[in-house]
């Protein structure tokens, strides 16, 4: 499991599937999830479980649903206090998610 | 209509920052659009914050802290800087579509500099799609952006970034379950031929050797690794591989829930390809480079390339290249010439940094099994979940090139737009048709190069209508 070497800033709370996770102001959402042992963030009918791979926005495998937005790259966004995250489910059968 | 800016630069890494600084010295108006939360690019990621925790994060190493001066000059340059700005289209004459905080807009410029940097070469090994398998660069990003790392990880790969990140892991005090070295082959004539030029950079060679010596002493280190499989059901549980040469070859199995892969880096060319710039295959680096002159001018008037986006040469060369391109743009737009002395210094620096590259490219060449995957269950297209068997079956049905392949099996049609499968698909097609790799085209890329919602497009259209109406 990923562990943090120092505590860089003030503590905030975000929610993964309603479970509270401690995070730090300014931390990447994907980094928070990995520190809490959440490796799989996204599930597709044709791809199975996936999680952060490149951490720089090119692989699109760390997709999560954030508040009301679907299929957001968790490595590209910063954690905000109270943010609600859910596993991104793609049941369309192809890699293209049909966003609302 | 007056353009919004003289120069718009895409990317705030070493090359983007350096070109902004130089362009501003000629009083050009400069906008820098960067998709990350802060400047520094991947190499100096999060340097502003890390500087404040300098002592606790000393493990990032001397080369990382070198970025401090340039980032300071960049912030004082008078450039407009926007982060988390996703550029998804460039149209002619020069305008650029970008989404900032969910809102799409169109901006015009007299010149555009693409400093989009590099990303890690995809590593299609059996099981590379499993959660818990990440790139070595991703592990390093987590160190820089979140000062976090994983104990008991296995590193698989080769190349300067590979050894550097392992060294940073050791300095930070993380335990390492295994280092599987797939590279360092001094067995070809061309590698040996590149050595004399590399010897002009003894300090850099010494640095590489000292990393390797330390890794061998302080980790379970395996040389000449091949036949790699990442095993697990829902997430990675172990790495299986062979190591050693010829008759001394042995099999090994290391349980771990974190595996980091690296086979070098390639230029990030999605935006330059989708913008219609000419590209050529680079034999030694085994990837596509945009065609540009020594100032960074591309095949399309007004569009320039700076840094690793134009070919891999590392951060030091990227800074020099950024200054050179910034000066070329200033000259083109204002007829002002930069001080000759400074320009020559940047040119010499760039030469100096490039001297080691031919040797590095060949000494740390990608492992053949990652270029043309032989295991039929290996995922090729991560987005669509397509295996090697599915892709080769489609190819066997008479597919001539990558674009036709999309229609047969959807390879390259997912969200990453071929970034993770493009080179593999090109290699598999070339292999099947017995065509030299440089004659097999890449996917034809079209904008938007990042997923854009219909709502964003509609808002952009409305905004354009408002302006023109």
XYZ file of C-alpha atoms in Angstrom:
569
model
C 0.000 0.000 0.000
C 1.214 3.505 -0.728
C 2.219 5.493 2.322
C 3.002 9.161 2.702
C 6.363 10.300 4.094
C 5.224 13.603 5.525
C 1.994 15.486 6.019
C 2.180 18.319 3.549
C -0.931 20.352 4.351
C -4.175 20.437 6.277
C -6.321 17.362 6.358
C -9.591 17.082 4.456
C -12.090 14.268 3.878
C -13.306 12.869 0.588
C -15.712 9.974 0.031
C -15.145 6.829 -2.019
C -18.426 4.961 -2.495
C -19.655 6.684 0.693
C -16.558 5.611 2.676
C -14.699 8.599 4.180
C -10.990 8.852 3.243
C -8.511 11.247 4.763
C -6.720 13.374 2.191
C -4.563 16.483 2.083
C -5.404 19.808 0.525
C -3.882 19.855 -2.947
C -3.467 16.087 -3.273
C -4.260 14.312 -6.546
C -7.418 12.216 -6.211
C -5.663 9.134 -7.670
C -2.908 9.505 -5.040
C -5.494 9.595 -2.240
C -7.201 6.450 -3.526
C -3.897 4.563 -3.835
C -2.870 5.536 -0.290
C -6.096 3.958 0.927
C -5.436 0.737 -0.982
C -7.981 1.430 -3.718
C -6.246 0.231 -6.888
C -9.278 -0.361 -9.035
C -11.252 2.779 -9.849
C -13.047 1.892 -13.031
C -14.860 -1.153 -14.366
C -15.799 -1.830 -17.957
C -17.805 -4.675 -19.427
C -15.154 -5.281 -22.080
C -12.097 -4.362 -20.016
C -12.696 -5.601 -16.446
C -11.217 -3.698 -13.493
C -8.756 -0.905 -14.117
C -6.920 1.638 -12.038
C -4.268 4.365 -12.243
C -1.484 3.378 -14.657
C 0.334 6.448 -16.046
C -0.549 9.165 -13.458
C -0.140 11.852 -16.136
C -3.372 11.847 -18.078
C -2.516 9.726 -21.109
C -3.906 6.232 -20.366
C -7.496 7.063 -19.265
C -7.610 4.031 -16.964
C -8.145 5.897 -13.668
C -11.638 7.090 -14.564
C -13.954 7.879 -11.646
C -17.301 9.599 -11.250
C -16.923 12.834 -9.272
C -19.980 14.427 -7.702
C -22.221 14.786 -10.780
C -19.570 14.314 -13.463
C -18.887 10.973 -15.077
C -15.609 9.476 -16.376
C -13.116 11.961 -14.932
C -9.391 11.085 -14.806
C -8.536 10.728 -11.111
C -4.864 11.546 -11.763
C -5.759 14.941 -13.238
C -7.889 16.372 -10.445
C -7.188 17.726 -6.983
C -9.060 16.508 -3.908
C -11.516 18.981 -2.393
C -13.064 18.669 1.044
C -16.313 16.708 0.856
C -15.754 15.480 -2.716
C -17.868 12.399 -3.462
C -16.276 9.780 -5.696
C -17.633 6.598 -7.208
C -16.207 3.815 -9.333
C -16.810 4.594 -12.975
C -18.917 1.804 -14.497
C -18.906 1.393 -18.244
C -21.446 -1.209 -19.296
C -21.703 -0.133 -22.917
C -19.432 -2.967 -23.997
C -16.848 -0.696 -25.570
C -14.280 1.695 -24.209
C -16.438 4.627 -25.201
C -18.528 5.703 -22.267
C -21.816 7.235 -23.153
C -21.906 10.159 -20.819
C -25.113 11.839 -19.840
C -8.813 40.778 -36.067
C -5.954 41.104 -33.592
C -4.859 37.712 -32.223
C -5.455 37.141 -28.500
C -1.711 36.576 -27.920
C 1.531 36.816 -29.855
C 2.534 33.348 -28.658
C 0.563 30.526 -27.085
C 2.676 27.757 -25.580
C 1.179 24.339 -24.844
C 2.916 22.786 -21.847
C 4.682 24.269 -18.805
C 7.534 21.778 -18.542
C 11.229 22.623 -19.080
C 10.819 23.497 -22.791
C 7.552 25.408 -22.392
C 8.878 27.486 -19.489
C 12.178 28.272 -21.239
C 10.474 29.319 -24.475
C 8.081 31.570 -22.511
C 11.003 33.269 -20.738
C 12.834 33.955 -24.013
C 9.721 35.100 -25.903
C 8.893 37.523 -23.071
C 12.399 39.042 -23.322
C 11.304 40.379 -26.725
C 8.149 41.784 -25.127
C 5.807 39.395 -26.881
C 2.528 38.634 -25.140
C 2.657 35.001 -24.014
C -0.007 32.581 -22.774
C 1.061 29.200 -21.407
C -1.603 26.480 -21.272
C -0.760 23.451 -19.162
C -2.923 20.432 -18.361
C -1.351 19.708 -14.955
C -2.207 21.450 -11.644
C 1.082 23.395 -11.537
C 4.133 24.205 -13.672
C 7.262 22.045 -13.930
C 6.129 19.394 -16.394
C 6.666 15.784 -15.391
C 10.366 16.193 -14.568
C 9.907 19.099 -12.125
C 6.381 18.245 -11.127
C 5.082 19.980 -8.009
C 8.386 21.819 -7.524
C 6.716 24.902 -6.043
C 5.225 22.920 -3.135
C 8.175 20.574 -2.727
C 10.502 23.559 -2.396
C 8.657 24.450 0.820
C 9.360 20.969 2.200
C 12.866 20.920 0.757
C 14.588 19.166 3.643
C 12.017 16.436 4.134
C 11.977 15.740 0.394
C 15.712 15.777 -0.284
C 15.331 12.252 -1.727
C 14.093 13.820 -4.986
C 17.758 14.507 -5.732
C 20.022 17.226 -7.108
C 18.679 17.200 -10.676
C 15.152 17.786 -9.421
C 16.080 20.883 -7.414
C 17.880 22.276 -10.462
C 14.411 23.092 -11.779
C 13.880 25.730 -9.092
C 15.703 28.578 -10.857
C 13.942 28.119 -14.189
C 10.510 27.909 -12.573
C 11.254 31.124 -10.638
C 12.313 32.913 -13.846
C 9.194 31.566 -15.530
C 6.885 32.939 -12.837
C 8.634 36.326 -13.070
C 8.576 36.393 -16.879
C 5.238 38.162 -17.197
C 3.636 35.274 -19.070
C -0.046 34.518 -18.530
C -0.221 30.969 -17.163
C -3.305 28.759 -17.011
C -3.215 25.299 -15.461
C -5.587 22.366 -15.878
C -6.163 23.695 -19.372
C -6.834 20.916 -21.856
C -5.960 21.834 -25.448
C -7.886 19.622 -27.849
C -7.605 21.232 -31.258
C -5.438 23.548 -33.352
C -6.981 25.062 -36.484
C -5.514 27.113 -39.301
C -4.819 29.960 -39.426
C -3.596 29.794 -35.892
C -6.333 29.223 -33.370
C -6.533 26.752 -30.591
C -9.467 25.158 -28.743
C -9.042 24.617 -25.048
C -11.205 23.587 -22.110
C -10.527 25.387 -18.852
C -12.584 24.478 -15.764
C -15.184 22.742 -17.926
C -15.599 25.669 -20.307
C -14.382 25.406 -23.903
C -13.011 28.431 -25.676
C -11.146 29.343 -28.805
C -7.966 31.473 -28.681
C -5.902 32.946 -31.489
C -2.143 33.581 -31.683
C 0.549 34.679 -34.126
C 2.642 31.620 -33.207
C 2.020 28.408 -31.294
C 4.761 26.440 -29.550
C 3.984 22.819 -28.733
C 5.996 21.808 -25.677
C 3.891 18.761 -24.902
C 6.816 16.689 -23.659
C 6.935 12.928 -23.556
C 5.184 9.998 -21.978
C 6.355 6.499 -21.200
C 6.382 3.957 -23.988
C 3.468 1.571 -23.444
C 4.660 -1.781 -22.062
C 2.236 -4.438 -23.384
C 3.263 -7.417 -21.252
C 0.842 -10.154 -20.166
C -1.156 -8.668 -17.261
C -0.003 -5.044 -17.657
C -3.649 -3.930 -17.508
C -4.160 -5.247 -13.950
C -4.782 -2.660 -11.200
C -1.580 -2.290 -9.166
C 0.589 -2.319 -12.309
C 1.744 1.212 -13.047
C 4.570 2.885 -14.870
C 7.813 3.813 -13.126
C 7.019 7.405 -14.065
C 3.704 7.059 -12.234
C 5.553 5.865 -9.121
C 7.844 8.878 -9.436
C 4.880 11.226 -9.911
C 3.397 9.921 -6.660
C 6.711 10.654 -4.928
C 6.815 14.206 -6.271
C 3.148 15.113 -6.122
C 2.135 13.342 -2.942
C 5.447 12.302 -1.306
C 4.088 8.785 -1.235
C 5.490 5.448 -2.298
C 4.761 1.750 -1.891
C 6.839 -0.699 0.140
C 7.581 -4.075 -1.435
C 7.165 -3.006 -5.051
C 8.843 -4.709 -8.005
C 10.463 -2.527 -10.688
C 10.622 -4.033 -14.184
C 12.402 -2.287 -17.030
C 15.374 -0.235 -18.063
C 16.492 3.316 -18.848
C 17.657 6.444 -17.019
C 14.252 7.172 -15.436
C 14.096 3.551 -14.220
C 17.364 3.727 -12.266
C 16.733 7.283 -11.067
C 13.320 6.426 -9.614
C 14.638 3.316 -7.854
C 17.416 5.437 -6.340
C 14.839 7.991 -5.158
C 12.806 5.129 -3.631
C 15.907 3.928 -1.760
C 16.727 7.449 -0.531
C 13.141 7.906 0.628
C 13.402 4.649 2.621
C 10.925 2.407 0.817
C 11.622 -1.326 0.731
C 11.951 -2.881 -2.739
C 10.994 -6.517 -3.442
C 12.834 -6.775 -6.740
C 14.523 -4.919 -9.566
C 14.145 -6.749 -12.889
C 16.564 -5.165 -15.357
C 15.572 -5.774 -18.965
C 18.228 -3.618 -20.564
C 21.850 -2.635 -20.647
C 22.917 -4.604 -23.680
C 26.443 -3.787 -24.849
C 26.232 -6.366 -27.584
C 25.600 -4.520 -30.796
C 28.036 -2.691 -33.020
C 25.845 0.393 -33.173
C 25.798 0.630 -29.354
C 29.584 0.440 -29.275
C 29.789 2.976 -32.107
C 27.777 5.448 -30.018
C 30.086 5.026 -27.025
C 32.891 7.459 -27.992
C 30.415 10.358 -28.281
C 28.880 9.339 -24.946
C 32.347 9.400 -23.366
C 32.368 13.175 -23.913
C 29.822 13.254 -21.053
C 31.761 11.426 -18.316
C 29.746 12.978 -15.483
C 26.460 11.700 -16.799
C 27.914 8.240 -17.433
C 29.380 8.208 -13.922
C 26.000 9.153 -12.466
C 24.336 6.248 -14.295
C 26.984 3.795 -13.121
C 26.711 4.910 -9.511
C 22.926 4.425 -9.580
C 23.364 0.913 -10.938
C 26.079 0.010 -8.424
C 23.889 1.124 -5.570
C 20.795 -0.684 -6.852
C 22.784 -3.906 -7.214
C 24.051 -3.568 -3.644
C 20.808 -2.569 -1.943
C 18.002 -4.440 -3.740
C 17.252 -7.982 -4.940
C 18.567 -7.282 -8.447
C 18.057 -9.518 -11.509
C 19.892 -8.866 -14.781
C 18.965 -9.887 -18.342
C 15.279 -10.268 -17.508
C 12.800 -11.533 -20.116
C 9.623 -13.669 -20.457
C 7.795 -11.369 -18.058
C 4.249 -12.095 -16.876
C 2.215 -10.043 -14.426
C -0.091 -12.406 -12.599
C -3.306 -11.828 -10.693
C -7.063 -11.958 -10.959
C -8.658 -8.668 -9.967
C -5.317 -6.977 -9.362
C -1.658 -7.833 -9.715
C -0.375 -10.433 -7.241
C 3.030 -11.469 -8.599
C 5.651 -11.043 -11.309
C 7.034 -14.114 -13.080
C 10.137 -13.807 -15.278
C 13.340 -15.412 -16.488
C 16.755 -13.913 -15.798
C 20.354 -14.572 -16.718
C 21.898 -15.510 -20.045
C 21.891 -18.714 -22.113
C 22.412 -21.829 -20.024
C 22.413 -19.949 -16.728
C 18.852 -18.690 -17.373
C 16.571 -19.243 -14.394
C 12.920 -18.636 -13.629
C 11.774 -16.422 -10.781
C 8.466 -15.512 -9.181
C 8.073 -12.501 -6.846
C 4.748 -11.876 -5.074
C 3.824 -8.179 -4.964
C 0.756 -5.986 -5.230
C 2.739 -3.129 -6.828
C 4.637 -3.510 -10.081
C 6.209 -0.548 -11.888
C 7.107 -0.857 -15.592
C 9.403 1.258 -17.758
C 10.768 0.898 -21.309
C 11.817 4.460 -22.029
C 9.812 7.488 -23.128
C 8.379 8.672 -26.450
C 7.337 12.139 -27.685
C 3.750 13.127 -26.959
C 2.669 13.689 -30.570
C -1.126 13.380 -30.451
C -1.717 17.123 -30.725
C 0.986 17.695 -33.368
C -0.307 14.766 -35.458
C -3.938 15.848 -35.188
C -2.867 19.388 -36.180
C -1.592 18.108 -39.520
C 2.158 18.488 -38.878
C 4.456 16.171 -40.836
C 6.057 13.395 -38.772
C 8.822 10.901 -39.467
C 9.789 7.587 -37.953
C 12.931 7.752 -35.810
C 14.806 4.460 -36.077
C 16.961 4.672 -33.012
C 14.195 5.899 -30.676
C 11.609 3.647 -32.348
C 8.840 6.256 -32.372
C 7.439 9.173 -34.390
C 8.999 12.641 -34.295
C 7.438 15.780 -35.758
C 9.550 17.085 -38.644
C 11.141 20.379 -37.612
C 14.215 22.470 -38.312
C 16.924 23.238 -35.755
C 14.892 26.194 -34.425
C 11.831 24.022 -33.859
C 9.798 25.327 -36.826
C 7.423 22.549 -37.937
C 6.048 21.797 -41.403
C 3.082 24.106 -40.683
C 3.765 27.822 -40.695
C 3.506 29.424 -37.274
C 3.619 26.144 -35.315
C 6.844 25.286 -33.488
C 7.972 22.305 -31.405
C 10.208 22.601 -28.335
C 11.748 19.987 -26.057
C 11.073 16.253 -25.881
C 7.864 16.632 -27.931
C 10.270 16.871 -30.891
C 12.402 13.845 -29.938
C 13.720 12.457 -26.666
C 16.805 14.246 -25.332
C 15.957 14.867 -21.652
C 15.227 17.891 -19.465
C 18.579 19.660 -19.915
C 18.273 19.614 -23.710
C 14.590 20.596 -23.417
C 15.479 23.812 -21.560
C 18.061 24.750 -24.210
C 15.654 23.841 -26.998
C 12.922 25.971 -25.386
C 15.201 29.029 -25.323
C 16.259 28.422 -28.952
C 12.654 28.089 -30.143
C 11.526 31.088 -28.085
C 14.239 33.164 -29.790
C 13.249 31.865 -33.242
C 9.618 32.830 -32.626
C 10.674 36.290 -31.392
C 12.778 36.743 -34.510
C 9.925 35.666 -36.783
C 7.393 37.959 -35.105
C 9.451 41.057 -34.288
C 12.577 40.730 -36.416
C 14.420 41.242 -33.133
C 17.404 38.973 -32.682
C 18.307 37.583 -29.282
C 21.788 38.279 -27.950
C 24.065 36.034 -30.019
C 26.131 34.946 -27.062
C 23.153 33.615 -25.113
C 21.823 31.800 -28.157
C 25.150 30.075 -28.769
C 25.309 29.029 -25.150
C 21.921 27.331 -25.497
C 22.990 25.654 -28.749
C 26.163 24.299 -27.137
C 24.199 23.110 -24.101
C 21.741 21.296 -26.345
C 24.573 19.586 -28.243
C 26.171 18.633 -24.957
C 22.970 17.023 -23.639
C 22.263 15.274 -26.929
C 25.722 13.684 -27.088
C 24.800 10.894 -24.690
C 21.465 10.139 -26.353
C 22.485 7.764 -29.193
C 24.244 5.584 -26.636
C 21.336 5.685 -24.158
C 18.793 4.934 -26.892
C 20.622 1.747 -27.828
C 21.972 0.641 -24.480
C 18.477 0.921 -22.960
C 16.520 -0.188 -26.033
C 13.053 -1.603 -25.296
C 12.780 -5.343 -24.664
C 11.659 -7.023 -27.928
C 8.722 -8.829 -26.225
C 7.244 -5.413 -25.327
C 7.451 -4.190 -28.942
C 5.725 -7.194 -30.549
C 3.818 -9.102 -27.840
C 3.939 -12.857 -28.478
C 1.484 -13.965 -25.793
C -1.978 -14.009 -27.324
C -3.778 -12.985 -24.127
C -1.779 -9.774 -23.733
C -4.012 -6.706 -23.842
C -3.003 -4.478 -26.768
C -5.722 -1.814 -26.719
C -6.414 -1.042 -23.067
C -9.488 1.123 -23.748
C -11.343 -1.520 -25.728
C -9.903 -4.492 -23.827
C -8.551 -6.081 -27.033
C -6.029 -8.910 -26.774
C -3.129 -9.681 -29.080
C -5.155 -12.637 -30.472
C -8.121 -10.396 -31.290
C -5.925 -7.800 -32.977
C -3.883 -10.350 -34.973
C -7.084 -12.162 -36.046
C -8.408 -8.874 -37.412
C -5.065 -8.195 -39.127
C -5.203 -11.694 -40.647
C -8.557 -10.835 -42.250
C -6.683 -8.609 -44.681
C -6.322 -5.326 -42.822
C -3.713 -3.161 -44.557
C -3.124 -0.449 -41.958
C -4.067 0.983 -38.546
C -7.043 3.045 -39.749
C -8.733 0.069 -41.367
C -8.081 -1.938 -38.206
C -10.363 0.434 -36.290
C -13.314 -0.700 -38.402
C -12.473 -4.381 -37.848
C -11.934 -4.431 -34.094
C -12.161 -0.871 -32.658
C -8.447 -0.812 -31.699
C -7.427 2.783 -31.030
C -10.981 4.072 -30.835
C -11.230 4.458 -27.065
C -10.604 7.454 -24.882
C -6.792 7.381 -25.022
C -7.010 7.702 -28.818
C -4.228 5.279 -29.548
C -1.700 6.620 -27.056
C -1.483 3.175 -25.413
C -1.814 0.906 -28.493
C -0.662 2.936 -31.515
C 2.962 1.806 -31.644
C 2.066 -1.828 -30.858
C -0.602 -1.940 -33.578
C 1.856 -0.399 -36.045
C 4.500 -3.008 -35.089
C 2.060 -5.952 -35.324
C 0.841 -4.802 -38.748
C 4.395 -4.264 -40.036
C 5.389 -7.697 -38.696
C 2.395 -9.408 -40.351
C 2.901 -7.716 -43.722
C 6.717 -8.046 -43.554
C 6.875 -4.269 -44.115
C 9.651 -2.099 -42.664
C 8.157 -0.389 -39.590
C 8.742 3.128 -40.970
C 6.557 2.295 -43.986
C 3.596 1.309 -41.817
C 1.649 4.473 -40.941
C 0.352 5.413 -37.507
C -3.349 5.975 -36.781
C -4.677 9.041 -38.553
C -5.415 11.270 -35.561
C -8.110 13.900 -35.604
C -9.208 16.528 -33.136
C -10.438 16.640 -30.469
C -7.325 14.967 -29.040
C -8.961 14.766 -25.606
C -12.565 13.705 -24.937
C -14.862 16.723 -25.180
C -18.527 16.693 -24.199
C -21.271 17.816 -26.559
C -22.147 20.510 -23.998
C -18.590 21.927 -24.294
C -18.786 21.977 -28.086
C -22.205 23.623 -28.032
C -20.959 26.307 -25.615
C -17.940 26.953 -27.859
C -20.168 27.368 -30.887
C -22.403 29.755 -28.964
C -19.398 31.837 -27.848
C -18.079 32.083 -31.426
C -21.516 33.096 -32.614
C -21.731 35.788 -29.942
C -18.381 37.256 -30.978
C -18.981 37.229 -34.729
C -22.645 38.249 -34.442
